[in-house]
Each structure stands twice: as C-alpha cells, then as structure tokens.
Short mmCIF file of C-alpha atoms in Angstrom, two decimals:
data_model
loop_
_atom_site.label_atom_id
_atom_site.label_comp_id
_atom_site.label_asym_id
_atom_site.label_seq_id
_atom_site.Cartn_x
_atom_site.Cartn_y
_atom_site.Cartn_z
CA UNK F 1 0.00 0.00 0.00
CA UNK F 2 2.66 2.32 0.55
CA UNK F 3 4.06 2.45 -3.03
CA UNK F 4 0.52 3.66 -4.75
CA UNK F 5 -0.27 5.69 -1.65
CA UNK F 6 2.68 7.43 -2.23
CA UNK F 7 2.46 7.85 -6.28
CA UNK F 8 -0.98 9.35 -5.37
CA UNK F 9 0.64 12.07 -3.13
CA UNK F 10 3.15 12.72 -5.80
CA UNK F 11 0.69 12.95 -8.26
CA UNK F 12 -1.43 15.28 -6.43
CA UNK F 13 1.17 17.26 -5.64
CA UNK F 14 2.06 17.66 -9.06
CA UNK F 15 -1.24 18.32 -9.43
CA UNK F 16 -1.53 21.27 -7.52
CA UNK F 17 1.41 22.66 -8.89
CA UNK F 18 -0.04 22.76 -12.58
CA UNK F 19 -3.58 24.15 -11.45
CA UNK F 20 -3.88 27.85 -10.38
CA UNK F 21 -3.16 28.57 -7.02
CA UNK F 22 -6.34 30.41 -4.86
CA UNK F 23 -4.07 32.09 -2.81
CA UNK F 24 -2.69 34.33 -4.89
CA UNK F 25 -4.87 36.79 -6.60
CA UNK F 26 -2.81 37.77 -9.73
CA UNK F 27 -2.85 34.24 -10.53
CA UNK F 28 -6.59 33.90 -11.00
CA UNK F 29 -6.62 36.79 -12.21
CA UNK F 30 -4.64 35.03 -15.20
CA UNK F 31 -6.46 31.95 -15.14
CA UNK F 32 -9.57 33.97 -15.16
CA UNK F 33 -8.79 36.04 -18.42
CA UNK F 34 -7.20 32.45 -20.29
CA UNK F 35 -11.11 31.08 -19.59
CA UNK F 36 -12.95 33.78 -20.82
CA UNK F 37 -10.90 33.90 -23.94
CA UNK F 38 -10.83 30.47 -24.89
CA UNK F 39 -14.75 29.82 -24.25
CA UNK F 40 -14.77 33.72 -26.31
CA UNK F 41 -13.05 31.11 -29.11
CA UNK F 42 -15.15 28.53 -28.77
CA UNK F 43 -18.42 30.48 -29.43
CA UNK F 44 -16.67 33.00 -32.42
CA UNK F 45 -15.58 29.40 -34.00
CA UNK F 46 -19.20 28.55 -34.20
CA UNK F 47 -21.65 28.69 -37.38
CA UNK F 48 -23.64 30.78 -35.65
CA UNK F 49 -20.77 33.42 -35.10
CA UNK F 50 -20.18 34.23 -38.39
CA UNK F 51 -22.12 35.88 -41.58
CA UNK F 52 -21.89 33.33 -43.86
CA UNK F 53 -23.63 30.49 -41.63
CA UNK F 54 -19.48 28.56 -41.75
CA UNK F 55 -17.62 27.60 -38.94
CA UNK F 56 -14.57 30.21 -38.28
CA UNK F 57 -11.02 29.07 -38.37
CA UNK F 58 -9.70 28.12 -34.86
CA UNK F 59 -6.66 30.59 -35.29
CA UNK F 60 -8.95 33.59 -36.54
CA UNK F 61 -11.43 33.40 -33.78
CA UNK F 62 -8.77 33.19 -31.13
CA UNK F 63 -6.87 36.23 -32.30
CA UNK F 64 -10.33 38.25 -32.34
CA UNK F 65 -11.57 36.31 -28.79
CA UNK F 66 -8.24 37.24 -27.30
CA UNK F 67 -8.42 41.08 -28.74
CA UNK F 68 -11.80 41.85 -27.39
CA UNK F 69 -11.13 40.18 -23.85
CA UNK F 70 -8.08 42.23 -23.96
CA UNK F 71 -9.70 45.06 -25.40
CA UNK F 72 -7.49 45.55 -27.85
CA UNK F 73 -9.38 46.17 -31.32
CA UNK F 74 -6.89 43.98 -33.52
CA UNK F 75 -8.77 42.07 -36.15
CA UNK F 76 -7.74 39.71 -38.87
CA UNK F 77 -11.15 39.88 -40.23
CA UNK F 78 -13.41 42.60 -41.02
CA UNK F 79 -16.36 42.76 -38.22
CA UNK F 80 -18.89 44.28 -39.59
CA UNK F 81 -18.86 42.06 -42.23
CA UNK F 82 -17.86 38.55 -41.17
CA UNK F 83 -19.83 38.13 -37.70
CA UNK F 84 -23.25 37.69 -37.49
CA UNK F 85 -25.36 39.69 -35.55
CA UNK F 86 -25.10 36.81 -32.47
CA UNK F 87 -21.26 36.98 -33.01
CA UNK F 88 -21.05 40.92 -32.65
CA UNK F 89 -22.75 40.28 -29.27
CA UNK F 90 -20.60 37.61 -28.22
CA UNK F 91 -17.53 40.29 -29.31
CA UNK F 92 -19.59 43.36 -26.93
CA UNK F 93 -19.85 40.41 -23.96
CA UNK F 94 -16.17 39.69 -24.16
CA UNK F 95 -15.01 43.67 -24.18
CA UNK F 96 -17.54 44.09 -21.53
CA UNK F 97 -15.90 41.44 -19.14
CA UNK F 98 -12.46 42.80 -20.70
CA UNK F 99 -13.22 45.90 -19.62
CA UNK F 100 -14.86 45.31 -15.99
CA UNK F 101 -12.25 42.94 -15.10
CA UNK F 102 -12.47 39.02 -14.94
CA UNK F 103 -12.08 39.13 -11.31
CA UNK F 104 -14.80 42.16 -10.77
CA UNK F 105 -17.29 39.94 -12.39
CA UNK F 106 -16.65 37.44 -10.08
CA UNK F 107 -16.94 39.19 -7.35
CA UNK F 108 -20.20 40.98 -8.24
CA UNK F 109 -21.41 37.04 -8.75
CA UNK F 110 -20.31 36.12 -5.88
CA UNK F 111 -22.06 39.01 -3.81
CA UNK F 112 -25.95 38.05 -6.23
CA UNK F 113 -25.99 34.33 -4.52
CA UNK F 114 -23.92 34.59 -1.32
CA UNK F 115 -24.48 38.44 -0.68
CA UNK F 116 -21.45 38.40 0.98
CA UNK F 117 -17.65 38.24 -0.30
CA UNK F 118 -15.36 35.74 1.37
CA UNK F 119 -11.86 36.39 1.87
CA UNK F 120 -10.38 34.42 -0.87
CA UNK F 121 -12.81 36.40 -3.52
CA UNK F 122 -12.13 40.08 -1.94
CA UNK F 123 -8.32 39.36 -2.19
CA UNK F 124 -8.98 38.33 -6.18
CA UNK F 125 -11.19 41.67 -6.68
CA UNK F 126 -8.26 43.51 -4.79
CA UNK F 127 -5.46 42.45 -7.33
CA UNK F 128 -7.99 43.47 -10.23
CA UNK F 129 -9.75 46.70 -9.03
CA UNK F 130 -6.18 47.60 -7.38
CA UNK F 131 -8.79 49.00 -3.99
CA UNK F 132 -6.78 48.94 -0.56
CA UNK F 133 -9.11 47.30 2.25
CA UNK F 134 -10.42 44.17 1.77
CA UNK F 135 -13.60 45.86 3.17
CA UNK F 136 -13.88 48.39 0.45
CA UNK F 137 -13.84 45.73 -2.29
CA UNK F 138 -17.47 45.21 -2.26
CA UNK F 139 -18.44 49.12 -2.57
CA UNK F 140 -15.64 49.44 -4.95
CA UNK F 141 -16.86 46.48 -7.63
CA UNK F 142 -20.65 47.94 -7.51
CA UNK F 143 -19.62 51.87 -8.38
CA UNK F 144 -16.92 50.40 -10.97
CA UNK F 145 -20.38 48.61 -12.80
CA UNK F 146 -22.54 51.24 -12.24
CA UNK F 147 -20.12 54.34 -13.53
CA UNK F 148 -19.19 52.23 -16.43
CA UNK F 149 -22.89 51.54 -17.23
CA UNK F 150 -23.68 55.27 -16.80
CA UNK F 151 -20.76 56.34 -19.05
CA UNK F 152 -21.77 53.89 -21.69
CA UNK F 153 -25.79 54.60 -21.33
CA UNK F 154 -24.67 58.28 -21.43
CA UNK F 155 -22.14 57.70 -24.63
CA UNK F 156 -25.10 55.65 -26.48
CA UNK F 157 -27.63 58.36 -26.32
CA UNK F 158 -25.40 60.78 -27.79
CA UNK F 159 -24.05 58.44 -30.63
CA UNK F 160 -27.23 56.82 -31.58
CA UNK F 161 -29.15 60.54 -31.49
CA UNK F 162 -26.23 61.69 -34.48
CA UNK F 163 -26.40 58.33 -36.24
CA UNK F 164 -30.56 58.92 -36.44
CA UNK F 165 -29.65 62.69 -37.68
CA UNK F 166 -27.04 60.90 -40.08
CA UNK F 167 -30.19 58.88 -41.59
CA UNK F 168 -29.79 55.37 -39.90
CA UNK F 169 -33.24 54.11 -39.25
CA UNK F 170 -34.32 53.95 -35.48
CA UNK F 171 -33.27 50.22 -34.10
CA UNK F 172 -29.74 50.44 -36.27
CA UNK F 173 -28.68 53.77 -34.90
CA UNK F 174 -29.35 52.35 -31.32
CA UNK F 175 -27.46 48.95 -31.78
CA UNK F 176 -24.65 51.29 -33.71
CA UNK F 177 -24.83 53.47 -30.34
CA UNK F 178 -24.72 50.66 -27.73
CA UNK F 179 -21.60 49.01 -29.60
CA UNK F 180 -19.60 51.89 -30.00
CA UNK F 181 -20.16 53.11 -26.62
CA UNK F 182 -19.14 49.85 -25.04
CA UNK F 183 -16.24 49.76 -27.40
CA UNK F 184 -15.08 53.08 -26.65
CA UNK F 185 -15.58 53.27 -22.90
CA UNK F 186 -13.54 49.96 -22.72
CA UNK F 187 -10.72 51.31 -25.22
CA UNK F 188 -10.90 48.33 -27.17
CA UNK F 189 -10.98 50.12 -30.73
CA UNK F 190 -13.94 47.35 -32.39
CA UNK F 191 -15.85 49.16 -34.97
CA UNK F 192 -18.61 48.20 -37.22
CA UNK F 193 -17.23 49.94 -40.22
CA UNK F 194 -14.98 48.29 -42.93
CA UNK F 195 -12.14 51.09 -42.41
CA UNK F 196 -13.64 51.85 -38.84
CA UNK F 197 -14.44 55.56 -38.72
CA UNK F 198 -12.70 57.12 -41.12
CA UNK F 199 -15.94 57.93 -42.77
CA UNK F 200 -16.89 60.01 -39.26
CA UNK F 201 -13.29 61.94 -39.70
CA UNK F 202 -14.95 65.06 -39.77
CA UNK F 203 -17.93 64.27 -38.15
CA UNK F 204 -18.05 66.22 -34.39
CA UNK F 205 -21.39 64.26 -33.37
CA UNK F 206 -19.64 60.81 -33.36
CA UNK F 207 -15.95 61.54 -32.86
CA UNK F 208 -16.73 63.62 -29.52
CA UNK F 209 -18.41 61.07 -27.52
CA UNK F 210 -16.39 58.48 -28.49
CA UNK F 211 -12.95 60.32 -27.17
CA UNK F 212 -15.11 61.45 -24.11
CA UNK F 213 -16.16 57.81 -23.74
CA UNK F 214 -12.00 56.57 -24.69
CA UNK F 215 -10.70 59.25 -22.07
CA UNK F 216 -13.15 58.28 -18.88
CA UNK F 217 -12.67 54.51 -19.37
CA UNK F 218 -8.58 55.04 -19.69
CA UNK F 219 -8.02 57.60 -17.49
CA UNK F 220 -8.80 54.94 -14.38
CA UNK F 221 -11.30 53.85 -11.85
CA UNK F 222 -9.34 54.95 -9.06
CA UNK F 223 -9.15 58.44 -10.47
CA UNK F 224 -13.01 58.94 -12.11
CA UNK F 225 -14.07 58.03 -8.22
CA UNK F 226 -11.69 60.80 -6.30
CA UNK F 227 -12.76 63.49 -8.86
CA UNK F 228 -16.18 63.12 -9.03
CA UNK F 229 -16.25 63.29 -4.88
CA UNK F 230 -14.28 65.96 -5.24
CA UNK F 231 -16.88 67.67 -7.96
CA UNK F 232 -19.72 67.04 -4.97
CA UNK F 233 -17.32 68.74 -2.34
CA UNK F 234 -16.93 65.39 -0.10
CA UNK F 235 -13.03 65.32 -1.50
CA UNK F 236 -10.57 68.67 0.00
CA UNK F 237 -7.71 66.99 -1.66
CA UNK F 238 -6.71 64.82 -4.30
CA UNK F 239 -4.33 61.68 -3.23
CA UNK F 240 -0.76 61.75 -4.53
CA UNK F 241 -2.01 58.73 -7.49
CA UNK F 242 -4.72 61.25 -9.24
CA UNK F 243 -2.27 64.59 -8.91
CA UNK F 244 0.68 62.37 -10.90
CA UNK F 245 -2.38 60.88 -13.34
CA UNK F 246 -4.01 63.62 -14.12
CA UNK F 247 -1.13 65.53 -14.88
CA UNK F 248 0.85 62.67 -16.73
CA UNK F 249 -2.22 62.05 -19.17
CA UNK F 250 -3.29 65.41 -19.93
CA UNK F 251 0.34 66.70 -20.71
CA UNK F 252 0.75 63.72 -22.96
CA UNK F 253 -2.74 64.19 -24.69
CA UNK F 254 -2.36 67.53 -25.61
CA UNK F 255 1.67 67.18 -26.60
CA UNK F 256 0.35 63.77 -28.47
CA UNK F 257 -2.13 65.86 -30.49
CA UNK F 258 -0.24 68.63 -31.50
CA UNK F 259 2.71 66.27 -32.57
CA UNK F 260 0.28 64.48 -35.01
CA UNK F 261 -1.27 67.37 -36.07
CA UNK F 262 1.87 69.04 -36.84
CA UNK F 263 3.46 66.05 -38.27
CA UNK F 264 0.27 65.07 -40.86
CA UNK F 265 -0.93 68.57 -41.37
CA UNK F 266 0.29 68.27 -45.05
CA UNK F 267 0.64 64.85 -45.82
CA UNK F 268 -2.34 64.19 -48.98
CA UNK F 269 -3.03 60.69 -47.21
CA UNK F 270 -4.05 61.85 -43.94
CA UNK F 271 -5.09 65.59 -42.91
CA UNK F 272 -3.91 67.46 -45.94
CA UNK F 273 -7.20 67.30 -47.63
CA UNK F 274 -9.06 69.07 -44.67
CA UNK F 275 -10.06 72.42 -43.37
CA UNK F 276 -8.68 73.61 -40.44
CA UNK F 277 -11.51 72.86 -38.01
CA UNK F 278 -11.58 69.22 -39.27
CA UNK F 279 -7.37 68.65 -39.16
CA UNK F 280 -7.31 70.08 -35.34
CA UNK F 281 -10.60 67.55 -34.76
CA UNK F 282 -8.78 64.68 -36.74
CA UNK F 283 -6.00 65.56 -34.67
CA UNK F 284 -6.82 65.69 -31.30
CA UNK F 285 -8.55 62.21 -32.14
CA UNK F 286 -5.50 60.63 -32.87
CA UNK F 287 -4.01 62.12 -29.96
CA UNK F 288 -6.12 60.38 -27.85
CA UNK F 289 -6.91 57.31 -29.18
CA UNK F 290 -3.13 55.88 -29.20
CA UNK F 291 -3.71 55.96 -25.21
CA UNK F 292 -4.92 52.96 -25.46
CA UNK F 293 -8.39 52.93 -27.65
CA UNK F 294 -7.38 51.84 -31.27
CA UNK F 295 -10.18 53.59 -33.16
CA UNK F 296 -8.94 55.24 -36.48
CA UNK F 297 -10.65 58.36 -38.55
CA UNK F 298 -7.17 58.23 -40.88
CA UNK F 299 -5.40 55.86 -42.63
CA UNK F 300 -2.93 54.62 -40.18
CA UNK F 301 -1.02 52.86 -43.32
CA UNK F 302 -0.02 56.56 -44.67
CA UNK F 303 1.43 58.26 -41.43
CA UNK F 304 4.93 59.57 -41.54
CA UNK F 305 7.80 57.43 -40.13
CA UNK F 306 7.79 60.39 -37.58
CA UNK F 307 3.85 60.08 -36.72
CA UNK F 308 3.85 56.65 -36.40
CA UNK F 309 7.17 56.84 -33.83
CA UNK F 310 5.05 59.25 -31.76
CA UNK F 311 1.60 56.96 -31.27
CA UNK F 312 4.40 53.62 -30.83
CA UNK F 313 5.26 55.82 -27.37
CA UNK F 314 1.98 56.92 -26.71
CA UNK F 315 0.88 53.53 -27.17
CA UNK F 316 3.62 52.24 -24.97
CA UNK F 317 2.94 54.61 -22.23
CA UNK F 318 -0.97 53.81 -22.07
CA UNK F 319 -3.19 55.25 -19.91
CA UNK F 320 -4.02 55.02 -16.07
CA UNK F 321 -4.15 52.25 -13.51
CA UNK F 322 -6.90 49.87 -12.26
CA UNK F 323 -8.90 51.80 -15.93
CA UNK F 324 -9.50 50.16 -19.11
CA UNK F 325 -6.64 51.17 -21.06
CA UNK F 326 -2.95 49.30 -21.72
CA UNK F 327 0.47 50.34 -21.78
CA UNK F 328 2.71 50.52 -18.90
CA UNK F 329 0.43 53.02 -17.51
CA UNK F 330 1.49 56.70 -17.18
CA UNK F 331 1.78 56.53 -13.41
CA UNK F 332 5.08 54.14 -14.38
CA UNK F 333 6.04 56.62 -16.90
CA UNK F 334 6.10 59.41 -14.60
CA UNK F 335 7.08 57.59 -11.72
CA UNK F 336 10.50 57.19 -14.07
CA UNK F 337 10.61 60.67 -14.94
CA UNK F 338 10.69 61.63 -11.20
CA UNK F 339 13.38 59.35 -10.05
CA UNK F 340 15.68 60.03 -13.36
CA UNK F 341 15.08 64.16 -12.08
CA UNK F 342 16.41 63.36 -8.78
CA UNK F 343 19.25 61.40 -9.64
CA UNK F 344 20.78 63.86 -11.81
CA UNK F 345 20.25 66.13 -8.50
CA UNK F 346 22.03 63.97 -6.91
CA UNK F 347 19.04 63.22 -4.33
CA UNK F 348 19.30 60.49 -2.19
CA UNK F 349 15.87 59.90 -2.02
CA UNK F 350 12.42 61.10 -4.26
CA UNK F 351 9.88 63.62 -3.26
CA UNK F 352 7.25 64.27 -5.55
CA UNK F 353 4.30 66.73 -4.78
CA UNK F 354 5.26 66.91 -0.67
CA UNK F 355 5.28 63.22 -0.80
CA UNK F 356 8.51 60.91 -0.83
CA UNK F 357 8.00 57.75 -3.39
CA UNK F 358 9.17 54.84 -1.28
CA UNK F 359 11.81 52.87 -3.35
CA UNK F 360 10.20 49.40 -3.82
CA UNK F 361 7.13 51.13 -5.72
CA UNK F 362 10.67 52.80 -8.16
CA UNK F 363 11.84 49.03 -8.49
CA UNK F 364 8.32 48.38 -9.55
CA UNK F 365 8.02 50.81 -11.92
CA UNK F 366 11.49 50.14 -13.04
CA UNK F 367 10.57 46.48 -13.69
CA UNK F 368 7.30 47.24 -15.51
CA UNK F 369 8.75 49.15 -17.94
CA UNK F 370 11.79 46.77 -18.58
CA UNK F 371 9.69 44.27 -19.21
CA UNK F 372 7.49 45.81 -21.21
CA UNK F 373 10.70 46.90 -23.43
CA UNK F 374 11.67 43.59 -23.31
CA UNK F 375 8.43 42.06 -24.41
CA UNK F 376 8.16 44.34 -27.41
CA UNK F 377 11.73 43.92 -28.87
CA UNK F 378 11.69 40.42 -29.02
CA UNK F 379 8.06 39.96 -30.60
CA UNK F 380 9.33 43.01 -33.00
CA UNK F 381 12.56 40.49 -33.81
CA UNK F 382 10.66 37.60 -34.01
CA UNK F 383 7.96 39.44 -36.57
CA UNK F 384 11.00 40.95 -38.41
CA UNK F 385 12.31 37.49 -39.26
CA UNK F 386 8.74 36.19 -40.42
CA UNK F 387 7.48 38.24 -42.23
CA UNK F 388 8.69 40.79 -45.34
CA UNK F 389 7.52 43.94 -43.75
CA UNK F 390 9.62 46.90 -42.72
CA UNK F 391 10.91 47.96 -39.17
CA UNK F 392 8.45 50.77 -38.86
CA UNK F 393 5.29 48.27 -39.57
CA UNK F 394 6.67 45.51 -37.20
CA UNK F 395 7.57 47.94 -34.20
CA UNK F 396 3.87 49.89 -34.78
CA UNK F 397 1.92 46.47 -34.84
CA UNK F 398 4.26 45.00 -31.68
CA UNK F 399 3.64 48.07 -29.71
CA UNK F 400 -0.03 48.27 -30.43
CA UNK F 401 -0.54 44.66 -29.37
CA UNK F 402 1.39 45.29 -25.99
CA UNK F 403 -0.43 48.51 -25.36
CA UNK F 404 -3.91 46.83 -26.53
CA UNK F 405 -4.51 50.08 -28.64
CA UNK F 406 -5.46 47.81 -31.35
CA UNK F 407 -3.94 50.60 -34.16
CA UNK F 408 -2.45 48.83 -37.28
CA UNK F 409 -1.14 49.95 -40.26
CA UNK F 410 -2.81 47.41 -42.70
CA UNK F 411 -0.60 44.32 -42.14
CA UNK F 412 -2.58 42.05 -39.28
CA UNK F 413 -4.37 40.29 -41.75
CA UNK F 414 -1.09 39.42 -43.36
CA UNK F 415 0.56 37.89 -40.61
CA UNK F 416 2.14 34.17 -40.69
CA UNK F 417 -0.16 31.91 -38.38
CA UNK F 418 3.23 32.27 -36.00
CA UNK F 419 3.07 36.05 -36.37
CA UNK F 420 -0.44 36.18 -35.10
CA UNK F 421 -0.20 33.93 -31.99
CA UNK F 422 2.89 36.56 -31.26
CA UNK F 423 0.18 39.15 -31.54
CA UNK F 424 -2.16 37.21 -29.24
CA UNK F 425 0.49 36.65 -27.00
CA UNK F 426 1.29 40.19 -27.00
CA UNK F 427 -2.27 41.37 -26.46
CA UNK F 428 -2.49 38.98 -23.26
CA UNK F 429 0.81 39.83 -21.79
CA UNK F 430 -0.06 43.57 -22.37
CA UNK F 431 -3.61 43.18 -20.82
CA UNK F 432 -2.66 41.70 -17.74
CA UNK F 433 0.93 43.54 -17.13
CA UNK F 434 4.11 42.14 -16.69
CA UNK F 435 4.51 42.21 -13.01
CA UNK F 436 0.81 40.25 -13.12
CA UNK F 437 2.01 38.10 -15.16
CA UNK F 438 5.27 37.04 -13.87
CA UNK F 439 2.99 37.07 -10.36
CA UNK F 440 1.10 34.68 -11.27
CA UNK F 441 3.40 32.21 -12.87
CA UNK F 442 5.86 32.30 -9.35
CA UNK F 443 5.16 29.27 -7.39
CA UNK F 444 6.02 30.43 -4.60
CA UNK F 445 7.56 34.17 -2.90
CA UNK F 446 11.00 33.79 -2.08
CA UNK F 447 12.34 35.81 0.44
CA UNK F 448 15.92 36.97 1.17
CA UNK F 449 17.25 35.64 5.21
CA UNK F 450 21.14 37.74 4.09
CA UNK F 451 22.51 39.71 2.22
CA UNK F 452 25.82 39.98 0.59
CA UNK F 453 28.78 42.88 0.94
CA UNK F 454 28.11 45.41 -1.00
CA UNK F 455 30.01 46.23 -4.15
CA UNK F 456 29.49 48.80 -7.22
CA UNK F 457 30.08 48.32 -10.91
CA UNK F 458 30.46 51.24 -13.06
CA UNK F 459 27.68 52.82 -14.51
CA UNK F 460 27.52 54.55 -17.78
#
C-alpha cells in the first residue's frame, strides 16, 4: 500500500502545482482572463458566429476572442462584415468582461448568490480593481459597474441621437450606439465599419463622444471616483495617485495631439485634404486614441515614419491604472521621470508633490517598464524574421498589441499563423501587465534571510 499511496501524493502534488493557485490573486486573475478567452473562441468558432452560416477558423477566432477580452481592437477579419449579428454580441460580452475585469465579475457574482464576499474572492477583486481594504472591495466592484454603465448609457444616447440625424433608421442607430459606446468606454478600438471611422473623420457628433467615452474609461477607476467626490465637495484633496495621473495624461494628450497634427498637417493621405476645423478635430482624435483605444478616422497605413514613432510611445505609455486602457500606464512613466530628475540632482531619495516615493514602488516601476521593453523587442525580432515587412510596420503592430490600442497599419491580416499567436500573445501579456504576469506564474515568494557585501560596478 505504501508504493501507490505514495504515487498518489506525488501525483497530487504535481497536481496542484499545474492548477492555479487560490491564494494568490494575480494568478486567478490570469487563469480567469485564459477562460474567458478560450470559451470567447469557442463560441466565435461557431456557425452561428459568423455571416456566412461557416464555422470560423480556430486561429482567426482566437486572435479576435483574445483582442476583445483584452480590449485591444486587432482584427484579422473585417467585423462588420464577417460576424453575425449573435457573433457581434458575443464580441460586446467579451469587451464588456475585458473591460470590468475578470475578477470584478466574479466578485459581483459572488455578492448576487452569497451576498457576501469571502476572503479568498475580496483578495482576487483587490489584485484586479487595485482597492486597498479588503472591506472596500465590495463598494468598490458595484460603483466600478454602475459608472461604467452610466458612461456607456450616457455615450449611447449621444451616438445613436447623431447616427438617427445621419439617416440610420431607429433600431440600427441604437445597436450602432450601444456598440460603439461599449467599445469606446472599454478602449478596445472594435468598430462596425470596414475602415472603422474614417468615414466620421470630420464628423463632431460621433468623434466627440467616443474620445469622451476613450478618455473616462482610460483615465482609471481609481481616479473617475476621487474626482467626481471631489466635484460634490466630499473630497478637500486629491491623493498623490490622481495629482501624478491627471497631470501625466493630460500633458501627454495635448503634446500627443499637436505632434500628429503638426506632423500630418500636409501629408495628402491623412489631414492634408481638410479644413482647419476638421485637421485640429482629426488631430486631437488621434491624440487620444493611441492611449490605449485603437479607433482610427485616418489611414494609419499613410502616417509619416515620424507620426507613427510618436503613437508607438503613446501607445507604450498607455493610460491610467486599475482603468480600461494598456500600456505601462502613465503613473510608471512618470514615476520614471521623477526618479531620473532626482538622480541627476544627486538626491538620495524622491519627493514628488510633498510626498517621498518609497523605493520598492521605483523598483516596480522600473521592472514594468523593462519588461514591457523587453516584451516588445523580441516579438518586433521575431515578426521581423517572419514576415517581409519593414521595421516601422513591425515595431507599430508590436507596440499596439502590448499597449492593446489595437492601431495597425494594414498588415494584421497578413501575418504568418506564428506572427499572429505573437500578436495574441502580446495582447495577453499587455492586458494583464508584466509584473501580473510574472505574479502569477511564481510558485512560490521567495524571500531573502542575508545579504551579501556590498560592491558597485560602473555605470555609464
């Protein structure tokens, strides 16, 4: 007995090792987004998914299941035009959950049949919804689903109210409304349109709302909920998080814009052909939507090499934490910008707005952004080797993948089968953040009982 007793402890132990472990919430978190994407595949791969009444390549309705759970906006297939009407709603459910969070869905689940949150779940809605006491988690999840469903019923009024003035009869304007306000507000970049909406590019009614929409959902959770206190005078001052946010993303929206606007303002392809009201509103569109939506009103394909450099950092950058958008977030960004500012002071320590950033959070920040350098060069090498396109193509569609912007200059479609599981890797990785990530695939924490005698290279 004690030889199979013991191969069945070994086994469960090995076990256990391959399954996700409960007690750490990044991990689910992981595990949660992998399940939602491949039953996303499963139901996209249907008959029913598609226009044409066929079943969809395995390959193609990953790469779109794993783009709208990451709300991304990358397509290999039109999607107007090859779902079906059920398959467009299976593409809003999966930006929806996307967008919410795997983990926040749970726990609103959870709190429907138990109408309470145990400790396990709270801990999982922490790591997603990025709140600080476990007993705030509850009150947190239920104003993150009822701001986003505001937002969106707000953003759907407005769209479907132009797209009846544009002529689109009563039920199609709505169902145009509802998907491009869930689309937006999640910064996923999905559009109904063949060349999304370029044919909107000077069109105020629809462009507006959607950048309102793009802005609120990216901008972050964390930040919508201090600000609007603030706005009904229960807030006298805004934590150190929404100061570095709010001034991070508005500096590099209105810098963003103005670079593309200057850059394009004469190229025939993009904004040449426009008046001056429409370039600055073409413009200031793609200004925002780099951060991370992925809706187009130009041709992408025609930017300058110098245009397309400036989205690939906006698009690396992102937009803010515990919010809908990608990137490395531009609390990481500026995070970086601080402690480079007081090293070449020569301070010993950083203070940032009568606050002193605590150096683990600068090793964090530090490693996100390594990573996420890391991540992109060696997709971009890998894509440069498969495929015959050029540097500034490869970079652009690596970047956009990582930052789940979803922006593409015409080659997606063209992609290897290898090159578009490296884009679907990408789009995951970039969704869930490399410090998640690498999280959730630790087995265990290690921790340090010495340390060593200190010794320093040379830098630089």
């Amino acid at each position: 007995m004690t030889a199979p007793v013991s191969a069945w402890r070994s086994a469960k132990e090995a076990l256990r090792r391959l399954l996700p472990n409960s007690r750490k919430p990044p991990q689910m978190v992981v595990w949660g987004f992998a399940g939602v994407t491949a039953l996303g595949t499963l139901l996209l791969s249907l008959p029913i998914s598609s226009a044409n009444g066929q079943p969809t390549e395995v390959l193609t309705a990953l790469f779109t299941a794993t783009s709208a759970v990451c709300v991304t906006g990358h397509i290999v297939v039109d999607t107007g035009s090859h779902w079906s009407a059920f398959g467009e709603v299976v593409l809003l459910g999966l930006i929806q959950i996307g967008g919410f969070g795997i983990m926040t869905f749970a726990s609103l689940i959870g709190m429907l049949v138990a109408r309470t949150l145990g400790l396990r779940m709270q801990r999982t809605a922490q790591s997603e919804t990025k709140s600080l006491e476990f007993g705030e988690v509850r009150r947190v999840v239920v104003r993150i689903i009822l701001l986003a469903l505001v937002i969106e019923l707000v953003v759907t009024i407005a769209l479907a109210t132009r797209f009846i003035g544009l002529g689109y009869e009563w039920g199609r304007a709505i169902y145009l409304g509802v998907f491009h306000a869930i689309s937006s507000f999640n910064n996923a970049g999905f559009a109904l349109w063949s060349d999304n909406l370029m044919p909107f590019v000077t069109d105020a009614g629809v462009l507006v709302p959607i950048m309102t929409a793009v802005v609120l959902g990216g901008i972050g959770f964390p930040v919508l909920f201090q600000v609007g206190r603030w706005l009904r005078g229960r807030l006298g001052r805004w934590s150190l998080h929404v100061k570095i946010t709010l001034l991070t993303y508005g500096s590099l929206l209105v810098a963003g814009s103005i670079a593309v606007t200057m850059l394009e303002w004469r190229n025939p392809a993009t904004l040449g052909p426009l008046s001056v009201g429409d370039k600055l509103l073409a413009g200031l569109f793609h200004g925002i939507t780099p951060r991370t939506a992925g809706f187009n009103a130009l041709d992408v394909g025609e930017f300058n090499s110098a245009t397309l450099l400036v989205n690939d950092i906006l698009m690396f950058i992102g937009g803010g934490s515990a919010g809908t958008a990608g990137g490395i977030k531009v609390t990481t960004f500026a995070l970086l910008a601080f402690v480079i500012i007081a090293e070449i002071r020569g301070e010993p320590t950083v203070h940032v707005m009568g606050r002193r950033l605590p150096s683990a959070l600068q090793r964090q920040a530090l490693t996100v952004a390594l990573l996420g350098v890391g991540v992109v060069m060696a997709a971009t090498a890998a894509l440069l080797v498969l495929t015959p396109f050029t540097l500034d193509q490869v970079l652009f569609e690596s970047v956009s993948a990582f930052g789940t912007v979803g922006l593409s200059t015409g080659i997606t479609a063209d992609l290897p089968p290898a090159g578009q599981l490296i884009i679907v890797l990408l789009m995951f990785i970039g969704r869930l953040g490399p410090i998640t990530l690498a999280s959730a695939l630790a087995l265990r924490e290690r921790a340090r009982r010495y340390e060593l005698p200190e010794e320093r290279p040379i830098v630089g």
